[in-house]
mmCIF file of C-alpha atoms in Angstrom:
data_model
loop_
_atom_site.group_PDB
_atom_site.id
_atom_site.type_symbol
_atom_site.label_atom_id
_atom_site.label_comp_id
_atom_site.label_asym_id
_atom_site.label_seq_id
_atom_site.Cartn_x
_atom_site.Cartn_y
_atom_site.Cartn_z
ATOM 1 C CA UNK A 1 100.615 135.621 113.898
ATOM 2 C CA UNK A 2 97.542 133.441 114.489
ATOM 3 C CA UNK A 3 97.475 132.562 110.776
ATOM 4 C CA UNK A 4 101.104 131.484 110.931
ATOM 5 C CA UNK A 5 100.411 129.334 113.994
ATOM 6 C CA UNK A 6 97.375 127.811 112.254
ATOM 7 C CA UNK A 7 99.329 127.099 109.080
ATOM 8 C CA UNK A 8 102.150 125.611 111.123
ATOM 9 C CA UNK A 9 99.701 123.411 113.034
ATOM 10 C CA UNK A 10 98.082 122.193 109.807
ATOM 11 C CA UNK A 11 101.530 121.436 108.391
ATOM 12 C CA UNK A 12 102.425 119.414 111.487
ATOM 13 C CA UNK A 13 99.123 117.513 111.259
ATOM 14 C CA UNK A 14 99.608 116.723 107.570
ATOM 15 C CA UNK A 15 103.173 115.605 108.232
ATOM 16 C CA UNK A 16 101.951 113.396 111.070
ATOM 17 C CA UNK A 17 99.240 111.867 108.889
ATOM 18 C CA UNK A 18 101.794 111.237 106.157
ATOM 19 C CA UNK A 19 104.118 109.472 108.568
ATOM 20 C CA UNK A 20 101.240 107.519 110.067
ATOM 21 C CA UNK A 21 100.053 106.383 106.655
ATOM 22 C CA UNK A 22 103.592 105.445 105.652
ATOM 23 C CA UNK A 23 104.140 103.388 108.803
ATOM 24 C CA UNK A 24 100.745 101.703 108.938
ATOM 25 C CA UNK A 25 100.160 98.318 107.420
ATOM 26 C CA UNK A 26 98.068 98.591 104.278
ATOM 27 C CA UNK A 27 97.698 94.901 103.386
ATOM 28 C CA UNK A 28 94.676 93.825 105.399
ATOM 29 C CA UNK A 29 91.332 92.044 105.168
ATOM 30 C CA UNK A 30 89.504 95.191 104.093
ATOM 31 C CA UNK A 31 91.907 95.665 101.202
ATOM 32 C CA UNK A 32 91.192 92.132 99.972
ATOM 33 C CA UNK A 33 87.425 92.518 100.339
ATOM 34 C CA UNK A 34 87.319 95.841 98.523
ATOM 35 C CA UNK A 35 89.457 94.544 95.685
ATOM 36 C CA UNK A 36 87.307 91.422 95.317
ATOM 37 C CA UNK A 37 84.166 93.558 95.038
ATOM 38 C CA UNK A 38 85.752 95.510 92.190
ATOM 39 C CA UNK A 39 86.380 92.369 90.097
ATOM 40 C CA UNK A 40 83.143 91.540 88.221
ATOM 41 C CA UNK A 41 84.722 88.544 86.455
ATOM 42 C CA UNK A 42 84.958 86.731 89.783
ATOM 43 C CA UNK A 43 81.638 87.747 91.298
ATOM 44 C CA UNK A 44 79.401 84.730 91.577
ATOM 45 C CA UNK A 45 76.676 86.493 89.585
ATOM 46 C CA UNK A 46 78.862 86.616 86.483
ATOM 47 C CA UNK A 47 81.450 83.899 87.066
ATOM 48 C CA UNK A 48 83.029 83.178 84.713
ATOM 49 C CA UNK A 49 80.989 85.319 82.326
ATOM 50 C CA UNK A 50 79.499 82.138 80.829
ATOM 51 C CA UNK A 51 82.087 82.609 78.093
ATOM 52 C CA UNK A 52 82.695 79.695 75.740
ATOM 53 C CA UNK A 53 86.285 80.878 75.297
ATOM 54 C CA UNK A 54 87.077 79.846 78.869
ATOM 55 C CA UNK A 55 89.161 76.691 79.001
ATOM 56 C CA UNK A 56 91.891 75.088 81.072
ATOM 57 C CA UNK A 57 94.356 77.947 80.545
ATOM 58 C CA UNK A 58 91.958 80.614 81.863
ATOM 59 C CA UNK A 59 90.810 78.477 84.777
ATOM 60 C CA UNK A 60 94.369 77.510 85.712
ATOM 61 C CA UNK A 61 96.248 80.790 85.329
ATOM 62 C CA UNK A 62 93.340 83.032 86.331
ATOM 63 C CA UNK A 63 90.687 81.394 88.455
ATOM 64 C CA UNK A 64 93.021 79.178 90.513
ATOM 65 C CA UNK A 65 94.675 82.291 91.982
ATOM 66 C CA UNK A 66 91.280 83.598 93.056
ATOM 67 C CA UNK A 67 90.278 80.199 94.433
ATOM 68 C CA UNK A 68 93.444 79.801 96.493
ATOM 69 C CA UNK A 69 92.942 83.314 97.840
ATOM 70 C CA UNK A 70 89.424 82.423 99.005
ATOM 71 C CA UNK A 71 90.761 79.365 100.840
ATOM 72 C CA UNK A 72 93.441 81.472 102.513
ATOM 73 C CA UNK A 73 90.948 84.166 103.481
ATOM 74 C CA UNK A 74 88.690 81.617 105.159
ATOM 75 C CA UNK A 75 91.632 80.229 107.099
ATOM 76 C CA UNK A 76 92.539 83.733 108.234
ATOM 77 C CA UNK A 77 89.029 84.883 109.175
ATOM 78 C CA UNK A 78 86.892 81.701 109.449
ATOM 79 C CA UNK A 79 84.202 83.702 107.675
ATOM 80 C CA UNK A 80 82.104 81.256 105.671
ATOM 81 C CA UNK A 81 81.255 83.815 102.997
ATOM 82 C CA UNK A 82 84.538 82.914 101.295
ATOM 83 C CA UNK A 83 83.588 79.219 101.272
ATOM 84 C CA UNK A 84 80.114 79.933 99.909
ATOM 85 C CA UNK A 85 81.546 81.881 96.992
ATOM 86 C CA UNK A 86 84.116 79.193 96.237
ATOM 87 C CA UNK A 87 81.725 76.241 96.432
ATOM 88 C CA UNK A 88 79.464 77.812 93.799
ATOM 89 C CA UNK A 89 82.446 78.497 91.542
ATOM 90 C CA UNK A 90 83.755 74.938 91.865
ATOM 91 C CA UNK A 91 80.358 73.490 91.018
ATOM 92 C CA UNK A 92 80.534 75.440 87.775
ATOM 93 C CA UNK A 93 84.155 74.411 87.118
ATOM 94 C CA UNK A 94 83.249 70.718 87.320
ATOM 95 C CA UNK A 95 80.358 71.283 84.904
ATOM 96 C CA UNK A 96 82.923 72.396 82.313
ATOM 97 C CA UNK A 97 85.137 69.311 82.011
ATOM 98 C CA UNK A 98 85.709 67.773 78.586
ATOM 99 C CA UNK A 99 83.632 64.803 79.684
ATOM 100 C CA UNK A 100 80.648 66.964 80.654
ATOM 101 C CA UNK A 101 80.871 69.099 77.507
ATOM 102 C CA UNK A 102 81.641 66.245 75.099
ATOM 103 C CA UNK A 103 84.946 67.805 74.053
ATOM 104 C CA UNK A 104 87.735 65.624 72.623
ATOM 105 C CA UNK A 105 90.514 65.955 75.210
ATOM 106 C CA UNK A 106 93.322 65.111 72.784
ATOM 107 C CA UNK A 107 92.704 65.712 69.092
ATOM 108 C CA UNK A 108 92.111 62.507 67.135
ATOM 109 C CA UNK A 109 91.856 60.203 70.148
ATOM 110 C CA UNK A 110 88.114 60.151 70.782
ATOM 111 C CA UNK A 111 88.766 60.641 74.513
ATOM 112 C CA UNK A 112 86.445 62.835 76.592
ATOM 113 C CA UNK A 113 88.180 62.998 79.959
ATOM 114 C CA UNK A 114 87.043 64.339 83.369
ATOM 115 C CA UNK A 115 89.500 67.242 83.167
ATOM 116 C CA UNK A 116 89.908 70.481 81.224
ATOM 117 C CA UNK A 117 91.669 70.736 77.863
ATOM 118 C CA UNK A 118 93.293 73.914 76.564
ATOM 119 C CA UNK A 119 91.110 74.358 73.482
ATOM 120 C CA UNK A 120 94.228 74.398 71.328
ATOM 121 C CA UNK A 121 95.296 77.542 73.184
ATOM 122 C CA UNK A 122 99.024 76.799 72.917
ATOM 123 C CA UNK A 123 98.945 75.470 69.359
ATOM 124 C CA UNK A 124 96.852 78.170 67.673
ATOM 125 C CA UNK A 125 93.829 75.910 67.719
ATOM 126 C CA UNK A 126 95.594 73.069 65.913
ATOM 127 C CA UNK A 127 95.642 70.523 68.731
ATOM 128 C CA UNK A 128 93.603 70.081 71.894
ATOM 129 C CA UNK A 129 95.636 68.967 74.923
ATOM 130 C CA UNK A 130 95.167 68.335 78.644
ATOM 131 C CA UNK A 131 98.223 69.621 80.510
ATOM 132 C CA UNK A 132 99.174 68.269 83.969
ATOM 133 C CA UNK A 133 99.911 71.827 85.095
ATOM 134 C CA UNK A 134 96.363 72.931 84.304
ATOM 135 C CA UNK A 135 94.786 69.962 86.041
ATOM 136 C CA UNK A 136 97.051 70.562 89.017
ATOM 137 C CA UNK A 137 96.384 74.286 89.227
ATOM 138 C CA UNK A 138 92.626 73.842 88.910
ATOM 139 C CA UNK A 139 92.298 71.000 91.427
ATOM 140 C CA UNK A 140 94.787 72.321 93.994
ATOM 141 C CA UNK A 141 92.524 75.032 95.485
ATOM 142 C CA UNK A 142 89.600 72.610 95.312
ATOM 143 C CA UNK A 143 91.520 70.059 97.379
ATOM 144 C CA UNK A 144 92.710 72.794 99.741
ATOM 145 C CA UNK A 145 89.049 73.657 100.245
ATOM 146 C CA UNK A 146 88.190 70.006 100.933
ATOM 147 C CA UNK A 147 91.080 69.825 103.410
ATOM 148 C CA UNK A 148 89.796 72.973 105.110
ATOM 149 C CA UNK A 149 86.250 71.615 105.380
ATOM 150 C CA UNK A 150 87.470 68.357 106.918
ATOM 151 C CA UNK A 151 89.976 70.048 109.246
ATOM 152 C CA UNK A 152 87.512 72.650 110.543
ATOM 153 C CA UNK A 153 84.770 69.999 110.761
ATOM 154 C CA UNK A 154 82.350 72.064 108.712
ATOM 155 C CA UNK A 155 79.641 69.437 108.621
ATOM 156 C CA UNK A 156 77.248 71.364 106.389
ATOM 157 C CA UNK A 157 79.870 71.333 103.606
ATOM 158 C CA UNK A 158 81.086 67.741 103.968
ATOM 159 C CA UNK A 159 78.769 66.183 101.375
ATOM 160 C CA UNK A 160 79.866 68.591 98.660
ATOM 161 C CA UNK A 161 83.488 68.246 99.793
ATOM 162 C CA UNK A 162 83.251 64.484 99.295
ATOM 163 C CA UNK A 163 81.976 65.035 95.737
ATOM 164 C CA UNK A 164 84.761 67.525 94.994
ATOM 165 C CA UNK A 165 87.336 65.030 96.279
ATOM 166 C CA UNK A 166 86.098 62.235 94.008
ATOM 167 C CA UNK A 167 85.943 64.508 90.960
ATOM 168 C CA UNK A 168 89.436 65.890 91.631
ATOM 169 C CA UNK A 169 90.806 62.361 91.933
ATOM 170 C CA UNK A 170 89.354 61.433 88.554
ATOM 171 C CA UNK A 171 90.989 64.463 86.949
ATOM 172 C CA UNK A 172 94.407 63.851 88.519
ATOM 173 C CA UNK A 173 94.428 60.162 87.541
ATOM 174 C CA UNK A 174 94.554 60.841 83.792
ATOM 175 C CA UNK A 175 98.158 62.092 84.115
ATOM 176 C CA UNK A 176 99.378 59.231 86.303
ATOM 177 C CA UNK A 177 99.888 56.653 83.567
ATOM 178 C CA UNK A 178 102.709 54.158 83.039
ATOM 179 C CA UNK A 179 103.925 55.900 79.892
ATOM 180 C CA UNK A 180 103.950 59.260 81.645
ATOM 181 C CA UNK A 181 106.642 58.507 84.196
ATOM 182 C CA UNK A 182 110.395 57.858 84.043
ATOM 183 C CA UNK A 183 112.722 56.622 86.804
ATOM 184 C CA UNK A 184 116.148 58.267 86.769
ATOM 185 C CA UNK A 185 117.404 56.109 89.650
ATOM 186 C CA UNK A 186 116.090 54.236 92.661
ATOM 187 C CA UNK A 187 115.441 57.560 94.408
ATOM 188 C CA UNK A 188 114.664 60.051 91.601
ATOM 189 C CA UNK A 189 112.117 60.215 88.816
ATOM 190 C CA UNK A 190 109.753 62.616 87.082
ATOM 191 C CA UNK A 191 106.592 62.882 85.031
ATOM 192 C CA UNK A 192 106.445 63.127 81.237
ATOM 193 C CA UNK A 193 103.944 64.972 79.083
ATOM 194 C CA UNK A 194 101.165 62.938 77.452
ATOM 195 C CA UNK A 195 102.391 61.103 74.321
ATOM 196 C CA UNK A 196 99.627 62.710 72.272
ATOM 197 C CA UNK A 197 100.481 65.811 70.281
ATOM 198 C CA UNK A 198 103.966 65.118 68.899
ATOM 199 C CA UNK A 199 104.774 67.912 66.488
ATOM 200 C CA UNK A 200 102.147 70.159 68.039
ATOM 201 C CA UNK A 201 102.787 70.127 71.800
ATOM 202 C CA UNK A 202 106.298 70.872 73.006
ATOM 203 C CA UNK A 203 106.051 68.706 76.121
ATOM 204 C CA UNK A 204 104.582 65.577 74.472
ATOM 205 C CA UNK A 205 106.749 62.621 75.550
ATOM 206 C CA UNK A 206 109.238 65.063 77.162
ATOM 207 C CA UNK A 207 110.380 65.337 80.780
ATOM 208 C CA UNK A 208 108.063 67.811 82.497
ATOM 209 C CA UNK A 209 109.032 71.399 83.255
ATOM 210 C CA UNK A 210 109.497 71.968 87.021
ATOM 211 C CA UNK A 211 106.627 74.387 87.610
ATOM 212 C CA UNK A 212 104.252 72.368 85.426
ATOM 213 C CA UNK A 213 104.786 69.261 87.509
ATOM 214 C CA UNK A 214 105.289 70.854 90.942
ATOM 215 C CA UNK A 215 101.734 72.109 91.244
ATOM 216 C CA UNK A 216 100.385 68.773 89.962
ATOM 217 C CA UNK A 217 102.426 66.991 92.641
ATOM 218 C CA UNK A 218 100.963 69.308 95.282
ATOM 219 C CA UNK A 219 97.436 68.392 94.240
ATOM 220 C CA UNK A 220 98.204 64.666 94.223
ATOM 221 C CA UNK A 221 99.842 64.952 97.640
ATOM 222 C CA UNK A 222 96.703 66.518 99.078
ATOM 223 C CA UNK A 223 94.562 63.903 97.357
ATOM 224 C CA UNK A 224 96.518 61.067 99.000
ATOM 225 C CA UNK A 225 96.283 62.812 102.365
ATOM 226 C CA UNK A 226 92.531 63.349 102.104
ATOM 227 C CA UNK A 227 91.849 59.773 100.996
ATOM 228 C CA UNK A 228 94.339 58.180 103.427
ATOM 229 C CA UNK A 229 95.968 56.645 100.361
ATOM 230 C CA UNK A 230 99.404 56.353 98.803
ATOM 231 C CA UNK A 231 98.676 56.268 95.080
ATOM 232 C CA UNK A 232 101.121 59.085 94.414
ATOM 233 C CA UNK A 233 103.471 59.083 97.418
ATOM 234 C CA UNK A 234 106.398 57.213 95.827
ATOM 235 C CA UNK A 235 106.400 59.388 92.711
ATOM 236 C CA UNK A 236 106.072 62.541 94.802
ATOM 237 C CA UNK A 237 109.098 61.546 96.899
ATOM 238 C CA UNK A 238 111.157 60.748 93.807
ATOM 239 C CA UNK A 239 110.139 64.000 92.136
ATOM 240 C CA UNK A 240 111.064 66.048 95.199
ATOM 241 C CA UNK A 241 114.422 64.272 95.343
ATOM 242 C CA UNK A 242 114.951 65.142 91.696
ATOM 243 C CA UNK A 243 114.179 68.788 92.387
ATOM 244 C CA UNK A 244 116.455 68.961 95.390
ATOM 245 C CA UNK A 245 119.410 66.871 94.229
ATOM 246 C CA UNK A 246 119.495 67.440 90.484
ATOM 247 C CA UNK A 247 117.913 70.815 89.713
ATOM 248 C CA UNK A 248 118.553 73.058 92.710
ATOM 249 C CA UNK A 249 121.844 74.969 92.937
ATOM 250 C CA UNK A 250 123.209 77.017 95.840
ATOM 251 C CA UNK A 251 123.828 80.751 95.622
ATOM 252 C CA UNK A 252 126.417 81.543 98.294
ATOM 253 C CA UNK A 253 126.068 85.324 97.960
ATOM 254 C CA UNK A 254 122.376 85.308 98.895
ATOM 255 C CA UNK A 255 122.367 82.016 100.856
ATOM 256 C CA UNK A 256 119.605 80.918 98.511
ATOM 257 C CA UNK A 257 118.704 78.312 95.916
ATOM 258 C CA UNK A 258 118.138 78.723 92.193
ATOM 259 C CA UNK A 259 117.155 76.228 89.533
ATOM 260 C CA UNK A 260 116.748 75.769 85.800
ATOM 261 C CA UNK A 261 113.505 75.997 83.886
ATOM 262 C CA UNK A 262 114.357 72.847 81.945
ATOM 263 C CA UNK A 263 116.715 70.062 82.913
ATOM 264 C CA UNK A 264 118.452 70.030 79.544
ATOM 265 C CA UNK A 265 118.635 72.638 76.798
ATOM 266 C CA UNK A 266 121.200 73.886 74.314
ATOM 267 C CA UNK A 267 121.684 77.239 76.031
ATOM 268 C CA UNK A 268 123.641 77.284 79.251
ATOM 269 C CA UNK A 269 121.516 77.009 82.368
ATOM 270 C CA UNK A 270 118.195 78.654 81.440
ATOM 271 C CA UNK A 271 117.171 79.662 84.964
ATOM 272 C CA UNK A 272 113.446 79.793 85.649
ATOM 273 C CA UNK A 273 111.638 83.135 85.437
ATOM 274 C CA UNK A 274 110.249 84.696 88.620
ATOM 275 C CA UNK A 275 106.625 83.977 87.744
ATOM 276 C CA UNK A 276 107.045 80.267 87.020
ATOM 277 C CA UNK A 277 109.646 79.853 89.767
ATOM 278 C CA UNK A 278 106.983 80.911 92.247
ATOM 279 C CA UNK A 279 104.725 78.111 90.957
ATOM 280 C CA UNK A 280 107.556 75.608 91.434
ATOM 281 C CA UNK A 281 108.116 76.802 94.992
ATOM 282 C CA UNK A 282 104.421 76.945 95.830
ATOM 283 C CA UNK A 283 103.916 73.309 94.892
ATOM 284 C CA UNK A 284 106.854 72.250 97.062
ATOM 285 C CA UNK A 285 105.554 74.489 99.869
ATOM 286 C CA UNK A 286 102.068 72.928 99.796
ATOM 287 C CA UNK A 287 103.566 69.442 99.823
ATOM 288 C CA UNK A 288 105.584 70.337 102.926
ATOM 289 C CA UNK A 289 103.090 72.461 104.859
ATOM 290 C CA UNK A 290 99.755 70.894 103.925
ATOM 291 C CA UNK A 291 100.515 67.365 102.711
ATOM 292 C CA UNK A 292 103.284 66.453 105.182
ATOM 293 C CA UNK A 293 106.309 65.800 102.927
ATOM 294 C CA UNK A 294 109.733 66.432 104.476
ATOM 295 C CA UNK A 295 112.192 66.003 101.585
ATOM 296 C CA UNK A 296 112.765 69.758 101.791
ATOM 297 C CA UNK A 297 113.702 70.771 105.345
ATOM 298 C CA UNK A 298 112.969 74.014 107.192
ATOM 299 C CA UNK A 299 116.540 75.057 106.394
ATOM 300 C CA UNK A 300 115.909 74.429 102.694
ATOM 301 C CA UNK A 301 112.806 76.609 102.783
ATOM 302 C CA UNK A 302 114.740 79.398 104.475
ATOM 303 C CA UNK A 303 117.161 79.328 101.538
ATOM 304 C CA UNK A 304 114.268 79.341 99.081
ATOM 305 C CA UNK A 305 112.740 82.271 101.000
ATOM 306 C CA UNK A 306 115.961 84.269 100.662
ATOM 307 C CA UNK A 307 115.138 84.593 96.977
ATOM 308 C CA UNK A 308 112.723 87.377 97.888
ATOM 309 C CA UNK A 309 115.664 89.568 98.934
ATOM 310 C CA UNK A 310 117.568 88.466 95.859
ATOM 311 C CA UNK A 311 114.747 89.441 93.474
ATOM 312 C CA UNK A 312 114.363 92.986 94.833
ATOM 313 C CA UNK A 313 116.759 95.907 94.381
ATOM 314 C CA UNK A 314 115.344 98.945 96.198
ATOM 315 C CA UNK A 315 118.427 101.144 95.910
ATOM 316 C CA UNK A 316 116.821 103.096 93.088
ATOM 317 C CA UNK A 317 113.430 104.595 92.389
ATOM 318 C CA UNK A 318 111.401 102.907 91.119
ATOM 319 C CA UNK A 319 112.353 99.669 92.836
ATOM 320 C CA UNK A 320 113.892 97.227 90.346
ATOM 321 C CA UNK A 321 113.305 93.473 90.070
ATOM 322 C CA UNK A 322 115.002 90.453 88.538
ATOM 323 C CA UNK A 323 113.352 88.660 85.653
ATOM 324 C CA UNK A 324 114.819 85.250 86.519
ATOM 325 C CA UNK A 325 115.653 83.296 89.633
ATOM 326 C CA UNK A 326 119.307 83.748 88.644
ATOM 327 C CA UNK A 327 120.846 86.030 86.032
ATOM 328 C CA UNK A 328 120.911 84.328 82.640
ATOM 329 C CA UNK A 329 124.064 84.496 80.526
ATOM 330 C CA UNK A 330 122.313 86.382 77.731
ATOM 331 C CA UNK A 331 121.081 89.116 80.074
ATOM 332 C CA UNK A 332 123.004 92.394 79.977
ATOM 333 C CA UNK A 333 121.807 93.369 83.442
ATOM 334 C CA UNK A 334 120.313 91.761 86.517
ATOM 335 C CA UNK A 335 117.557 94.156 87.639
ATOM 336 C CA UNK A 336 114.801 95.869 85.653
ATOM 337 C CA UNK A 337 112.248 98.646 85.958
ATOM 338 C CA UNK A 338 108.533 97.827 85.440
ATOM 339 C CA UNK A 339 108.495 98.713 81.736
ATOM 340 C CA UNK A 340 111.318 96.240 81.073
ATOM 341 C CA UNK A 341 110.095 93.348 83.167
ATOM 342 C CA UNK A 342 106.887 91.336 82.558
ATOM 343 C CA UNK A 343 107.445 89.614 85.920
ATOM 344 C CA UNK A 344 107.975 92.825 87.875
ATOM 345 C CA UNK A 345 105.157 92.335 90.399
ATOM 346 C CA UNK A 346 105.454 88.580 90.774
ATOM 347 C CA UNK A 347 107.708 88.889 93.815
ATOM 348 C CA UNK A 348 104.549 89.799 95.774
ATOM 349 C CA UNK A 349 103.261 86.297 95.042
ATOM 350 C CA UNK A 350 106.134 84.855 97.111
ATOM 351 C CA UNK A 351 104.590 86.119 100.353
ATOM 352 C CA UNK A 352 103.646 82.629 101.567
ATOM 353 C CA UNK A 353 107.356 82.141 102.340
ATOM 354 C CA UNK A 354 106.933 84.607 105.190
ATOM 355 C CA UNK A 355 106.088 81.481 107.176
ATOM 356 C CA UNK A 356 109.844 80.766 107.251
ATOM 357 C CA UNK A 357 111.109 84.340 107.528
ATOM 358 C CA UNK A 358 108.840 87.024 108.984
ATOM 359 C CA UNK A 359 111.068 89.790 107.609
ATOM 360 C CA UNK A 360 109.848 88.885 104.125
ATOM 361 C CA UNK A 361 106.429 90.225 105.053
ATOM 362 C CA UNK A 362 107.711 93.682 105.964
ATOM 363 C CA UNK A 363 109.906 93.668 102.838
ATOM 364 C CA UNK A 364 106.913 92.905 100.620
ATOM 365 C CA UNK A 365 104.753 95.446 102.457
ATOM 366 C CA UNK A 366 107.417 98.013 101.561
ATOM 367 C CA UNK A 367 107.325 96.911 97.911
ATOM 368 C CA UNK A 368 103.525 97.103 97.937
ATOM 369 C CA UNK A 369 103.668 100.695 99.167
ATOM 370 C CA UNK A 370 106.446 101.843 96.852
ATOM 371 C CA UNK A 371 105.203 100.362 93.560
ATOM 372 C CA UNK A 372 102.125 100.926 91.451
ATOM 373 C CA UNK A 373 100.249 97.746 92.349
ATOM 374 C CA UNK A 374 97.257 98.972 90.353
ATOM 375 C CA UNK A 375 99.144 97.644 87.330
ATOM 376 C CA UNK A 376 99.070 94.102 88.729
ATOM 377 C CA UNK A 377 96.771 91.487 87.263
ATOM 378 C CA UNK A 378 93.719 91.626 89.626
ATOM 379 C CA UNK A 379 93.593 87.887 90.340
ATOM 380 C CA UNK A 380 97.339 87.865 91.030
ATOM 381 C CA UNK A 381 96.875 90.771 93.396
ATOM 382 C CA UNK A 382 94.074 88.985 95.250
ATOM 383 C CA UNK A 383 96.262 85.917 95.602
ATOM 384 C CA UNK A 384 99.213 87.983 96.831
ATOM 385 C CA UNK A 385 97.155 89.769 99.481
ATOM 386 C CA UNK A 386 95.521 86.578 100.766
ATOM 387 C CA UNK A 387 98.734 84.553 100.948
ATOM 388 C CA UNK A 388 100.411 87.487 102.735
ATOM 389 C CA UNK A 389 97.637 87.592 105.339
ATOM 390 C CA UNK A 390 97.704 83.829 105.772
ATOM 391 C CA UNK A 391 101.476 83.772 106.238
ATOM 392 C CA UNK A 392 101.220 86.604 108.740
ATOM 393 C CA UNK A 393 98.490 84.814 110.643
ATOM 394 C CA UNK A 394 100.654 81.694 110.817
ATOM 395 C CA UNK A 395 103.545 83.652 112.308
ATOM 396 C CA UNK A 396 101.198 84.781 115.112
ATOM 397 C CA UNK A 397 102.002 88.429 114.492
ATOM 398 C CA UNK A 398 98.319 89.248 114.470
ATOM 399 C CA UNK A 399 95.142 87.807 115.903
ATOM 400 C CA UNK A 400 91.759 88.012 114.208
#
């Protein structure tokens, strides 16, 4: 009888622990810190492995996620260890510009610019090119760091912040040329790709793709704010108007917005994929929240945030996800399991929108628990955790 009582008691305890673990929040500061320690590529001792293969693509699509996460983690905790790590990384990043390395920024031009070219990454080594999206993604966390240092009055970092601001401005300026802009009307316009690379680079002389320009706009918006200038303000306003009035559509079923990857293409409405759509939204978000632009209202952001619920279908196990911000005509189905969807985990990167709808945070916590997040790209996972914590801190749900 005693054995039965003991076994019953153990069973109750295990059941209680299971329920407790299932109900507890698992996305926290400790989770971020432990994950960061496990990523040798981003430890300052090895960053970024001193590898000559690193170029704008790796810095933009890899390092920038880590860098933004470090900014967010400082804002959540005010622990300067995150700033110390990031400052050392940025010093290295600026030592790797085409100008510093003597690399020809655009093949055949003789230009060595204060930005980062792709090493022919997108043209099989045939043509070197400096993309606005890469410059934007690389400089955005740097400028967010500068903004943080100025806002928190971190005097010991101000000298280096000033240097980072000047260097970022030089990088951003190379994409703000007369022949790289087109006015659609008095109120709308957009950036073009550099004219160099016709026949090699798909965006040369073409209207920019939303996500590739959005993050560049975010960086320029912060640059104007930090310098008390207005070099970019008119073009930012016109670009945001173009997004809102010409690209964004309304989905009545989900009370949300969706938008095309390109403005014009032969196939009908090629809606943006979930990964790149997040970049588009993040740029607009930074412009609103951190640079002070109001073209998109709080109501607009609530509709953008509703996309999180639209992306996820948790009726089945495993949870299924959309590939695109709206179902494309050529798709046979709307939702996909992990093996079918290269963007499966990217919904977790949308956590910053919890600022406009707190329920998003609990929804994404549920996804985090019910999916195999170990399959996520580590730098994407770091970014997702940090932006989640920052959004939660901003909603005043927790105090640190």
